[in-house]
Structures are given as C-alpha cells and as structure tokens.
Coordinates of C-alpha atoms and ligand atoms in Angstrom, one line a residue:
M57 CA 83.2 136.9 30.8
I58 CA 83.0 139.4 32.9
S59 CA 84.8 139.4 36.5
T60 CA 84.2 142.1 39.0
I61 CA 86.2 142.9 42.3
N62 CA 84.9 145.5 44.4
M63 CA 87.2 148.6 45.6
L64 CA 87.5 151.5 47.2
K65 CA 86.6 155.2 46.2
D66 CA 86.9 158.4 47.5
S67 CA 83.5 159.7 47.1
G68 CA 84.6 163.7 47.6
S69 CA 88.0 163.6 44.8
G70 CA 85.7 163.2 41.5
P71 CA 82.9 162.9 39.1
G72 CA 80.7 159.9 40.0
G73 CA 81.2 160.1 44.1
G74 CA 78.1 160.0 45.5
D75 CA 76.7 157.3 47.7
E76 CA 76.2 154.3 45.1
R77 CA 77.6 150.6 46.2
S78 CA 77.3 147.6 44.2
P79 CA 74.9 145.3 44.0
M80 CA 77.1 143.1 46.8
S81 CA 77.0 146.1 49.3
M82 CA 73.2 146.1 49.4
E83 CA 73.3 142.9 51.9
T84 CA 74.6 143.5 55.0
D85 CA 77.6 141.7 57.0
T86 CA 75.5 140.0 59.8
E87 CA 73.2 138.6 56.8
R88 CA 76.2 137.1 54.8
E89 CA 77.8 133.6 54.5
A90 CA 81.4 132.9 56.5
T91 CA 83.4 133.3 52.9
P92 CA 87.1 130.6 52.7
V93 CA 89.8 132.7 53.0
V94 CA 93.4 131.1 51.9
V95 CA 96.5 132.8 54.9
L96 CA 99.6 132.5 54.4
P97 CA 101.4 133.6 57.2
G98 CA 104.4 133.8 55.3
D99 CA 108.1 134.3 56.5
G100 CA 110.0 137.3 59.0
I101 CA 108.2 139.3 60.6
G102 CA 104.8 137.4 58.3
P103 CA 103.5 135.4 61.2
E104 CA 103.3 138.5 63.7
I105 CA 101.6 141.0 61.4
V106 CA 99.3 138.7 59.8
A107 CA 97.8 137.3 63.8
A108 CA 97.6 140.6 64.9
T109 CA 95.8 141.4 61.3
L110 CA 93.1 138.4 61.4
R111 CA 92.6 139.2 64.8
V112 CA 91.2 142.6 63.6
V113 CA 89.0 141.3 61.4
E114 CA 88.0 138.9 62.8
A115 CA 86.9 141.4 65.5
A116 CA 84.8 143.6 63.1
Y117 CA 83.5 140.5 61.3
P118 CA 83.5 137.0 61.9
H119 CA 81.9 135.4 59.0
I120 CA 86.1 134.2 57.9
D121 CA 86.6 130.5 57.2
W122 CA 89.9 131.2 57.5
T123 CA 92.8 128.5 56.6
Y124 CA 96.5 128.1 56.7
F125 CA 98.4 126.8 54.0
E126 CA 102.4 127.2 53.4
A127 CA 104.7 128.7 51.1
G128 CA 108.1 130.3 51.0
A129 CA 111.1 130.1 53.2
E130 CA 110.3 126.8 55.4
V131 CA 109.1 125.3 51.9
F132 CA 111.9 126.1 50.2
R133 CA 113.6 124.7 52.9
K134 CA 112.4 121.3 53.0
G135 CA 113.4 121.3 49.2
L136 CA 110.3 122.4 47.0
A137 CA 112.0 124.6 44.4
S138 CA 108.6 126.0 43.9
G139 CA 108.5 127.7 47.8
V140 CA 104.4 127.1 46.7
P141 CA 103.6 123.2 47.8
R142 CA 100.6 121.7 45.8
E143 CA 98.4 121.6 48.3
T144 CA 98.5 125.8 48.6
I145 CA 98.0 126.1 45.3
D146 CA 94.4 123.7 45.4
A147 CA 93.3 125.6 48.3
I148 CA 94.0 129.2 46.7
A149 CA 91.9 127.8 43.1
K150 CA 89.5 126.4 44.9
T151 CA 88.7 129.7 46.9
G152 CA 89.8 132.5 44.9
V153 CA 90.6 134.9 48.1
V154 CA 94.0 135.0 49.8
L155 CA 95.5 137.1 52.7
K156 CA 99.2 136.5 52.5
G157 CA 102.3 138.0 54.4
P158 CA 105.5 138.9 53.2
L159 CA 108.0 135.5 51.8
E160 CA 111.1 135.2 51.7
T161 CA 113.0 134.8 48.8
P162 CA 116.5 133.0 48.7
V163 CA 119.2 134.8 47.2
G164 CA 121.8 133.6 45.2
Y165 CA 120.9 129.8 45.2
G166 CA 118.8 129.3 41.9
E167 CA 115.0 129.4 43.6
K168 CA 112.2 131.5 41.9
S169 CA 110.4 133.7 44.2
A170 CA 107.9 132.4 45.5
N171 CA 105.3 135.5 45.3
V172 CA 106.4 135.9 41.6
T173 CA 105.1 132.2 41.5
L174 CA 102.2 132.6 43.1
R175 CA 101.6 135.9 40.7
K176 CA 102.3 133.6 38.2
L177 CA 100.2 130.9 38.5
F178 CA 96.8 132.4 38.7
E179 CA 97.8 135.0 36.5
L180 CA 97.6 138.1 38.8
Y181 CA 98.7 140.4 36.6
G182 CA 97.5 143.4 38.1
N183 CA 99.6 144.6 41.6
L184 CA 97.5 147.5 42.5
R185 CA 99.1 150.1 45.2
P186 CA 97.1 152.7 47.0
V187 CA 99.1 155.4 48.6
R188 CA 97.6 158.3 50.8
E189 CA 98.2 160.4 53.7
L190 CA 97.8 158.6 56.6
P191 CA 96.5 161.1 60.8
G192 CA 99.2 161.4 62.9
L193 CA 101.8 160.9 61.2
R194 CA 104.3 163.5 60.0
T195 CA 106.6 163.6 56.8
P196 CA 107.5 166.1 54.9
Y197 CA 104.6 165.7 52.9
S198 CA 102.0 165.8 55.8
G199 CA 99.4 168.2 54.4
R200 CA 99.9 168.1 51.0
G201 CA 96.7 165.5 50.1
I202 CA 98.8 162.5 48.7
D203 CA 95.9 159.8 47.4
L204 CA 97.3 158.3 44.6
V205 CA 96.8 154.7 43.3
I206 CA 100.1 153.2 41.5
L207 CA 99.5 149.9 39.3
R208 CA 101.9 147.9 38.4
E209 CA 102.3 145.0 36.1
N210 CA 102.9 141.8 37.8
V211 CA 103.5 139.1 35.6
E212 CA 105.7 140.0 32.8
D213 CA 109.1 141.9 32.5
L214 CA 112.6 141.0 34.0
Y215 CA 110.4 138.7 36.4
A216 CA 109.4 136.6 33.5
G217 CA 113.1 135.4 35.6
I218 CA 114.6 133.8 31.9
E219 CA 118.4 134.6 33.3
H220 CA 121.4 132.9 31.6
M221 CA 124.9 133.2 32.2
Q222 CA 126.7 133.7 29.0
T223 CA 129.8 133.9 29.3
P224 CA 131.6 133.1 32.6
G225 CA 131.5 136.7 33.0
V226 CA 128.2 137.6 31.6
A227 CA 125.0 137.4 32.5
Q228 CA 121.7 138.4 30.7
C229 CA 118.0 138.7 31.8
L230 CA 115.1 138.6 29.2
K231 CA 112.8 141.6 29.6
L232 CA 109.4 140.4 28.3
I233 CA 107.0 143.2 27.5
S234 CA 103.7 141.2 25.3
R235 CA 101.2 143.7 23.7
K236 CA 98.5 141.2 25.9
G237 CA 100.2 141.8 28.8
S238 CA 100.1 146.1 28.4
E239 CA 96.7 146.5 27.5
K240 CA 95.3 143.4 30.2
I241 CA 97.3 146.4 32.4
T242 CA 96.3 149.9 31.4
R243 CA 92.8 148.3 30.2
L244 CA 92.6 147.8 34.3
A245 CA 94.1 151.3 34.8
F246 CA 91.5 152.9 33.7
E247 CA 88.7 151.0 34.9
L248 CA 90.1 151.8 38.0
A249 CA 90.3 155.2 37.6
R250 CA 86.7 155.3 36.3
A251 CA 85.6 153.2 39.1
E252 CA 87.4 155.5 41.7
G253 CA 86.5 158.5 40.1
R254 CA 90.0 159.5 38.8
G255 CA 90.6 161.7 36.0
S256 CA 93.8 160.9 34.9
V257 CA 96.0 157.7 34.3
H258 CA 100.1 158.7 34.0
C259 CA 101.8 155.3 31.8
A260 CA 105.2 155.6 33.3
T261 CA 107.5 153.8 30.8
K262 CA 111.3 154.6 29.2
A263 CA 110.4 154.0 25.7
N264 CA 113.1 156.8 25.3
I265 CA 115.7 153.8 25.6
M266 CA 113.6 150.8 25.8
K267 CA 111.4 151.4 22.4
L268 CA 110.4 148.2 21.8
T269 CA 109.7 147.1 25.2
E270 CA 108.8 149.7 27.5
G271 CA 107.5 151.0 24.1
L272 CA 104.7 148.7 23.5
F273 CA 104.0 149.0 26.3
K274 CA 103.9 153.0 26.3
K275 CA 102.1 152.4 22.5
T276 CA 99.6 149.9 23.8
F277 CA 99.1 152.4 26.5
E278 CA 98.2 155.5 24.2
E279 CA 95.6 152.5 22.2
V280 CA 93.8 151.7 24.9
A281 CA 93.3 155.3 26.2
E282 CA 91.1 156.1 23.0
E283 CA 88.4 153.8 24.3
Y284 CA 88.2 156.3 27.7
E285 CA 88.1 159.9 26.8
E286 CA 86.9 161.2 30.2
I287 CA 89.8 160.1 31.7
S288 CA 93.0 162.1 31.0
A289 CA 95.5 159.6 29.8
R290 CA 99.7 160.6 29.4
H291 CA 102.9 159.3 29.1
I292 CA 106.1 159.6 31.5
V293 CA 109.8 159.2 31.4
I294 CA 110.0 156.7 34.6
D295 CA 112.7 158.9 35.6
N296 CA 111.4 161.7 35.7
C297 CA 107.8 160.2 37.0
A298 CA 110.3 159.2 39.8
H299 CA 111.5 163.4 40.5
R300 CA 107.7 164.2 40.1
L301 CA 106.8 161.7 42.3
V302 CA 109.0 163.1 45.0
M303 CA 108.7 167.2 44.4
N304 CA 104.5 166.8 43.6
P305 CA 103.0 163.9 44.2
E306 CA 99.9 165.1 44.4
S307 CA 99.7 165.7 41.2
F308 CA 99.6 161.9 40.3
D309 CA 96.3 159.8 40.8
V310 CA 96.3 156.6 39.1
I311 CA 100.0 156.1 37.6
V312 CA 100.4 152.1 35.6
T313 CA 104.1 151.0 34.9
S314 CA 105.4 147.6 34.2
N315 CA 106.9 145.5 36.6
M316 CA 110.2 146.4 38.1
N317 CA 109.5 150.5 37.2
G318 CA 106.4 149.8 39.5
D319 CA 108.4 147.3 42.3
I320 CA 110.8 150.7 42.5
L321 CA 108.1 153.3 42.5
S322 CA 106.0 151.7 45.1
D323 CA 108.0 151.4 47.6
L324 CA 109.5 155.1 46.4
A325 CA 105.9 156.6 47.2
A326 CA 105.5 154.0 50.1
G327 CA 108.2 156.3 51.8
L328 CA 106.3 159.4 51.1
V329 CA 103.2 158.5 53.2
G330 CA 105.8 157.3 55.8
G331 CA 107.1 153.9 55.0
L332 CA 106.6 150.1 53.7
G333 CA 104.9 149.8 57.0
L334 CA 102.1 151.6 55.5
V335 CA 101.4 151.1 52.5
P336 CA 98.8 147.8 51.2
S337 CA 98.5 146.0 48.2
A338 CA 95.7 143.7 46.5
N339 CA 97.3 141.4 43.5
I340 CA 94.5 141.1 41.0
G341 CA 93.4 138.5 38.4
E342 CA 90.1 137.4 36.9
R343 CA 89.3 134.0 39.1
V344 CA 91.4 135.0 41.9
A345 CA 92.7 137.9 43.9
M346 CA 95.4 138.3 46.9
F347 CA 96.0 140.5 49.3
E348 CA 99.4 141.6 51.1
A349 CA 101.3 144.2 52.4
V350 CA 104.1 145.7 50.0
H351 CA 107.0 145.3 52.2
G352 CA 108.7 142.4 52.3
S353 CA 109.9 140.3 55.9
A354 CA 112.1 142.1 56.9
P355 CA 113.9 140.2 58.7
D356 CA 116.1 142.2 60.8
I357 CA 112.7 143.4 63.1
A358 CA 111.0 139.2 63.0
G359 CA 110.4 137.8 65.8
R360 CA 111.0 140.5 67.8
G361 CA 106.8 141.9 68.0
V362 CA 108.2 145.5 67.0
A363 CA 106.6 144.9 63.0
N364 CA 104.3 147.5 62.3
P365 CA 100.9 145.7 61.2
T366 CA 99.3 148.9 59.1
A367 CA 99.3 147.8 55.6
L368 CA 98.6 144.2 56.5
M369 CA 95.5 145.6 57.7
L370 CA 95.2 147.5 54.9
S371 CA 95.6 145.2 52.4
A372 CA 93.1 143.0 55.0
V373 CA 90.4 146.2 54.5
M374 CA 90.5 146.2 50.9
M375 CA 90.1 142.2 51.1
L376 CA 86.9 143.2 52.8
R377 CA 85.4 144.7 50.5
H378 CA 86.0 142.5 47.2
I379 CA 84.7 139.6 49.2
G380 CA 81.3 142.7 49.6
A381 CA 81.9 143.0 53.8
F382 CA 81.9 147.1 53.3
E383 CA 80.9 147.7 57.4
A384 CA 83.4 145.7 58.6
A385 CA 86.3 147.1 55.9
E386 CA 84.9 150.6 56.9
N387 CA 84.7 150.2 61.0
I388 CA 88.3 148.5 60.5
E389 CA 89.2 151.4 58.7
H390 CA 88.2 154.1 60.7
A391 CA 89.2 152.6 64.4
L392 CA 93.0 151.9 62.3
F393 CA 92.4 155.8 61.7
V394 CA 91.5 156.4 64.9
T395 CA 94.5 154.3 66.2
L396 CA 96.9 157.0 64.2
E397 CA 95.5 159.7 64.1
E398 CA 95.3 159.6 68.8
G399 CA 99.2 158.7 68.4
R400 CA 99.2 156.9 71.8
C401 CA 99.7 153.3 70.5
L402 CA 102.0 153.1 67.6
T403 CA 105.1 150.7 66.5
A404 CA 108.3 151.8 67.1
D405 CA 108.6 152.6 62.9
I406 CA 106.2 155.7 63.4
M407 CA 105.9 156.2 66.9
R408 CA 108.0 159.6 67.7
S409 CA 106.8 160.8 71.4
H410 CA 105.5 158.4 73.7
S411 CA 107.3 154.4 74.0
P412 CA 106.5 152.5 71.4
V413 CA 104.2 149.6 71.6
T414 CA 104.6 145.8 70.1
T415 CA 102.4 144.5 67.2
D416 CA 100.0 142.9 69.5
R417 CA 99.5 146.4 71.4
F418 CA 98.9 148.0 68.1
S419 CA 96.2 145.2 67.3
D420 CA 94.9 145.5 71.1
E421 CA 94.2 148.9 69.9
V422 CA 92.6 149.3 67.1
I423 CA 90.1 146.4 68.2
A424 CA 89.1 148.6 71.3
N425 CA 88.7 151.3 68.6
L426 CA 85.9 149.7 66.5
G427 CA 83.3 151.2 66.6
R428 CA 85.1 155.1 66.5
R429 CA 84.6 157.1 63.9
S430 CA 87.9 159.3 62.5
A431 CA 86.9 162.6 61.2
S432 CA 90.2 161.8 59.3
L433 CA 88.6 160.0 57.2
R434 CA 86.5 161.2 54.3
P435 CA 83.7 159.4 53.3
R436 CA 84.4 156.7 50.5
T437 CA 81.8 154.3 48.1
Y438 CA 82.8 152.4 46.0
D439 CA 82.0 151.0 42.4
A440 CA 82.9 148.0 40.8
L441 CA 86.2 147.5 39.4
V442 CA 85.9 145.5 36.3
L443 CA 88.4 143.5 34.2
R444 CA 88.1 143.0 30.8
P445 CA 89.2 140.1 28.6
D446 CA 87.7 141.0 25.2
L447 CA 91.3 142.4 24.3
N448 CA 91.8 144.0 21.3
G449 CA 94.6 140.7 20.2
A450 CA 96.4 143.1 17.9
D451 CA 99.5 140.5 18.2
V452 CA 99.2 139.0 14.9
S453 CA 101.3 140.3 12.5
I454 CA 100.5 140.0 9.0
D455 CA 103.6 139.9 7.1
R456 CA 106.7 139.2 8.3
H457 CA 110.5 139.6 6.6
L458 CA 113.6 138.1 7.5
D459 CA 116.2 140.7 7.5
G460 CA 119.4 138.7 9.4
V461 CA 120.8 137.3 12.1
D462 CA 122.1 138.3 15.5
I463 CA 125.0 135.6 16.6
F464 CA 126.4 136.0 20.5
I465 CA 129.9 134.3 21.0
E466 CA 132.3 134.4 23.6
W467 CA 135.5 135.6 22.8
G468 CA 138.7 136.7 24.9
A469 CA 140.5 139.2 21.9
E470 CA 139.5 142.7 20.3
A471 CA 136.8 143.3 17.9
E472 CA 138.9 144.1 14.9
T473 CA 140.8 140.7 14.5
L474 CA 136.9 138.7 15.1
G475 CA 135.5 141.6 12.8
H476 CA 138.2 140.7 9.5
R477 CA 137.8 136.5 10.7
L478 CA 133.7 136.8 10.5
T479 CA 133.6 138.4 7.4
D480 CA 135.7 135.7 5.8
V481 CA 133.2 132.9 7.5
A482 CA 130.1 134.5 6.1
R483 CA 131.2 134.6 2.7
G484 CA 129.9 132.1 0.5
T485 CA 126.5 132.3 2.4
P486 CA 123.7 134.6 1.9
F487 CA 124.9 136.9 4.5
K488 CA 127.7 139.5 5.0
L489 CA 129.1 140.8 8.6
E490 CA 127.0 143.8 8.9
M491 CA 128.6 145.2 12.7
I492 CA 130.2 143.9 16.3
S493 CA 128.8 145.5 19.0
N494 CA 129.8 144.5 22.6
R495 CA 127.5 145.5 26.0
G496 CA 125.4 147.7 23.1
M497 CA 128.2 149.4 21.4
K498 CA 129.2 149.1 17.5
V499 CA 133.0 148.3 18.0
F500 CA 133.6 146.9 14.5
P501 CA 133.5 148.3 12.4
A502 CA 135.5 151.0 14.6
N503 CA 134.0 153.9 16.2
G504 CA 137.2 155.8 17.4
G505 CA 135.5 155.4 21.2
Q506 CA 136.8 153.8 24.2
T507 CA 134.6 151.1 25.0
D508 CA 135.6 148.7 27.9
M509 CA 135.1 144.9 25.8
V510 CA 134.2 141.8 27.8
D511 CA 133.9 138.3 25.9
H512 CA 130.6 139.3 25.1
W513 CA 130.0 139.7 21.3
R514 CA 126.7 140.4 19.7
C515 CA 127.7 139.6 15.4
R516 CA 124.5 140.9 13.2
F517 CA 124.6 139.1 9.8
V518 CA 122.3 140.5 7.3
A519 CA 121.0 139.2 4.6
V520 CA 122.8 140.7 1.1
N521 CA 120.0 140.4 -0.9
G522 CA 117.4 141.8 1.1
G523 CA 116.5 139.3 3.0
G524 CA 114.0 136.1 2.5
V525 CA 116.5 133.8 3.5
E526 CA 116.0 130.4 4.9
D527 CA 117.1 128.4 8.1
D528 CA 119.6 126.1 6.6
S529 CA 121.1 128.9 5.7
I530 CA 121.4 130.3 9.2
L531 CA 122.3 126.7 10.0
E532 CA 124.9 126.7 7.5
L533 CA 126.2 130.3 9.0
L534 CA 126.1 128.5 12.7
R535 CA 128.1 126.2 11.5
R536 CA 131.0 127.4 10.1
I537 CA 130.9 129.7 13.0
G538 CA 130.8 127.4 15.6
A539 CA 134.0 125.4 13.8
E540 CA 136.1 128.6 15.1
Y541 CA 134.5 130.3 17.7
R542 CA 132.2 129.3 20.6
W543 CA 128.3 131.2 20.2
M544 CA 126.1 131.3 22.7
H545 CA 123.2 132.5 21.2
V546 CA 121.1 133.3 18.5
E547 CA 118.1 135.9 17.7
K548 CA 116.9 136.2 14.1
L549 CA 116.4 139.6 12.9
Q550 CA 112.3 139.8 12.0
R551 CA 110.8 142.9 10.3
F552 CA 107.0 142.8 10.6
D553 CA 105.0 144.5 8.7
G554 CA 107.0 146.8 7.9
G555 CA 109.1 147.7 11.0
A556 CA 112.5 146.0 11.9
G557 CA 111.9 143.9 15.6
Y558 CA 115.2 144.8 16.2
S559 CA 116.8 147.4 18.0
R560 CA 120.0 148.9 16.8
A561 CA 124.1 149.1 18.3
Q562 CA 124.3 152.1 19.8
G563 CA 126.9 153.9 17.3
E564 CA 125.0 152.0 14.1
G565 CA 124.1 154.3 11.3
Ligands
LIG616 P1 111.5 144.5 53.9 O1 111.3 143.6 54.5 O2 110.5 146.1 53.3 O3 112.2 145.1 54.6 C1 112.9 146.5 54.2 C2 112.3 147.6 55.8 O4 111.8 148.5 56.1 C3 112.9 146.2 57.3 O5 114.1 146.1 57.1 C4 112.2 147.6 58.0 O6 113.3 149.0 58.2 C5 111.1 148.4 57.0 N1 110.0 147.2 57.6 C6 109.4 146.9 56.8 N2 108.2 146.4 57.0 C7 107.6 147.0 58.0 C8 107.1 146.9 59.0 N3 105.6 146.0 58.6 N4 106.6 147.1 60.0 C9 108.4 148.1 60.0 N5 109.0 147.9 59.3 C10 109.2 147.6 58.3 O7 112.6 144.0 52.2 P2 113.7 143.3 51.9 O8 114.5 143.8 53.4 O9 114.8 143.8 50.9 O10 113.4 142.0 51.5 C11 113.4 140.7 53.1 C12 112.8 139.6 52.1 O11 111.9 139.8 51.6 C13 113.8 139.1 51.3 O12 113.5 137.5 50.9 C14 112.5 140.0 49.6 O13 112.6 138.8 48.9 C15 111.5 139.9 50.5 N6 109.9 140.5 50.0 C16 108.9 139.8 50.4 C17 107.6 140.6 49.3 C18 106.7 140.0 49.3 O14 106.5 138.9 49.9 N7 105.2 140.3 48.6 C19 108.1 141.9 49.4 C20 108.6 142.4 49.1 C21 110.1 141.6 49.4 P3 113.8 148.9 59.7 O15 115.4 148.4 58.8 O16 114.3 150.4 59.7 O17 113.4 148.1 60.6

C-alpha cells in the first residue's frame, strides 16, 4: 500500500517547483464534504491556543466536523496511567486526523508521556518540523532566509521508555534503534526532499560514540541514500550540526535524526526564527496524521490568555493541506503572515513596539486579515509526500555466534577484589572473566586511571574455546555468581555475520 500526504513545497526553492498540485487539490475547498477531525485541547495553554486556532480555521474553511476528546493531565488525574482514554484512541483510529494541543507529562511519578503514547499507538514515526523565517519578527537571523525541515524519528531511541533502577543509586535507560525504524524515517526524509524540491538531506547522529545504535541509523541512511541519487546526502555529527545550525542555518534543507537528537535540535531551530511559540509540526504515520505545535503546555503562562497561537495555526495549515483544503490553508497562511508583518496585534512573546494583545485578539486579527495577501509569503505548490512501506527488510541476521556474556552486578567495594573472586568463580565453566567496567570504563584488570566507582559493575565473561556456548552454561555461571553477589542484568555478547554486536569498554583493547 502507498499512502500519500500532501505537504508544503516551496516552488521557488528547487527543481520541481511550479504550479503542479496533487490530484486532491483539483477539487475546490467549497465542493468538499465535511472532514472529521479529532481535537485534543490538551493542557496548560492548550485549550486557549486550540480555541483561537479553531476560530481561524472555521472562518476560512467551515467544512470540518470537529470532535473533542480528552488526553493528558486531566486523564492522569482520573487515574488512567496512559493519559489516553480508549474513546480517544478509537476516535483517532476512525478519523485518522488529529489537531492537538500540548499535553503535560507528569514528572517524577512513573506515568508515561501521553504524547509519546499517542505517537507510539498510531506508529506516527515521522515528526516533521518545518522551521522558516517569519515576517515582521526581528531575530539575530532576520534576512538570512532560514527555511529547513527537521525530521525527527518519533517512536524509538531513548523514548522507548525502558528504564530500570539497576541499583539503588544507578538508573538505566535503554536506547533502542531498529533498522526498520531507521529505514522508515530516512526514506521519509528523502521523499520529503523530493516532494518539496529540496536538494539536500543531512543525517545528524552521534555514531562516532554510539557506534551500534546511532551507527545503525547512519548506516541505514547511507544505504537508503543510494536510491535517491538526485538528492545530496551527507552525514553530520550531531554536535557539529547544532553548532552549524547556530552559525549557518541557511545551509540546511532537511535534517533527519533520531528521537532525542531531533527533540533538542528542533527546539534550538525554533529559537533561530523567533521561539517555540512559532514552530508547527506534523506527526506522520501510514494511517494517522497528528498536527501540533512544537512547544509544550507552558504552565507558567496558562490561563492568562497571553499564549501565542501561531505555531498551532501553522500546524492547522499543515493539517488543511493534508486533508486537501489547499485554498483555505493558503488563505490562513497569508492572513497570518500579514498579521505578523504589520506587527500591530502580537502576543507578548513576540511583540516589540506596541502593547501585546491577548491570544483571542491575535486570532481576531488573523480572521480580519483573511483574504489579504502577504508579499513575504513566497508562492508555494504541493507534491504528494509518499510514505513507502516497501522496506528492504535487511534485519534478518544470517550467521550468529555467541562470544560470551556481560553480567551486571551490584557491589559496594573495589574492582580488584571483585575481579579476582569472579576469575575464581568462573573456573570450571566454559567462560573466563575478561574484564570489568564501571560506568563504561574498564577498571579490571587495573588501568592506572582514577575512575570514581559506583556500585554497578559490568563483568564481561568470554567463552574460553572460541564461543558456541549453550544457555545452560550461562545459567550455571549465573547460579554461581548469584550465590555470592547480587546481579541485576545479563546481556549476551552476540556476533552477527562476523561483526561484534556489542561495544567494548573504554580502555578495553
Ligand atoms: P514549553 O511548554 O514549551 O514552554 C517553555 C517556555 O516557552 C514557556 O515557559 C514559555 O516561555 C514559552 N512558550 C512555549 N509556548 C509558548 C506559546 N505558545 N506562546 C508563548 N510562549 C510560549 O516547555 P516546558 O515548560 O519544558 O514543558 C511544559 C510541559 O509541556 C511539560 O509537561 C512537557 O512535558 C510538556 N510538553 C508537551 C509537548 C507536547 O504536547 N507535544 C511538547 C513539549 C513539552 P516564557 O517563560 O517566556 O513565557
């Protein structure tokens, strides 16, 4: 199955620009039937900016059947740990389109983020965040023509939310990167570049340090890039990317990156064009698309009617294009640009010269400006963005080999004693203790360094006769260790097609 979503394309920014539109756009907005859309007003400033946005959309395009559902803080308070009730899930599954206010994530008491739950429930794997210079806003970057898209992988990585307290004083978060997930998001990046006539895609990773996780993302990107010869594909180390975004943001077109990197980079990029209150986003999956501002619920200004609804309005513009309401989307975009350009009615976060206005007053001004054209909005046209599920599926490993096992032990003394004792414990099993590391640094055999140890030891046992050990041998080793020490985690050291599927400790040969 091929799904399509109609996204923004700047006709002036590259090859393929011009006047073509996807077939959906051949219908005029007034001919269209009402489209059902689920609205999640959200938390904090959510209800205020959602109301302001819906008034603008209604004024430009009264053909949407909005239905309101709950998610977030109120739902958590009622005791539902996911923050997303079943009725909300069913409604989203049915309509496939969501306009969403920000949802608060409870801090410090176990509940998962309702945002992450929604993204995962509907496999919204692509978080698309266009960042461009807006008119009338003076920033240190004004006039530089920033116009880039950050594409953030949305469901994997550290946001898999698999965390454990491994000892009373040591916490662990699993960073999960799959080949399938990496292929889907990197392919989407190239399809996006193609649809918007953008010439380059940068893949930003920390593969130099996390060679297996971020390395897999980079490797997959490089493989997928071969199918898109017309688009320049480059890898950039994530910290260098952050630096270059600040120094030379106009040099980027599309940046594709893993979940956590993308979360941070997109907030940074929002800062370049005037702040979090201004950047929209789309969460894209094969059956559901969810549109929301990049910013959160801003509890510090909630309930005061001062929040800037621009980001959500621009998200609604993306949503209108997704459902094929191109005229209305363009009209709102122009009205918003005119409002920003004229600068008479702006919210406090962006107002410089007059008294700031309320969220509702800003919304009134955008409605009043519907029908006016902004000179600073370059003409745009749209191509269908193709979501391709035809993955290479190359994650089937052929040849496997077990090199050994890492056993994680909680222990409160120093490395030498532990090392010598574990060497003895392993005698008579098919394993020998190769090394012990503490927070990733090899500490046994001693390395001459001054590592500050904690009570969490990774003890690496390798198979003495070149591997091929059975699970029973691992269980016997564990039984012996468990008789003397408290272990909390075991990880097999596997080799796939000859390549080690595990990292070495810092300082390990
Ligand atoms: P935030 O809500 O984005 O707010 C950070 C700051 O940005 C605010 O204090 C406010 O700054 C400014 N700001 C954000 N949106 C604005 C707007 N529309 N108009 C004007 N100013 C705006 O980030 P946070 O404080 O880290 O997160 C708050 C909650 O939101 C957390 O529970 C977090 O988990 C959640 N969150 C949800 C989403 C989502 O639903 N997708 C995304 C991010 C965070 P001033 O102090 O200058 O007023």
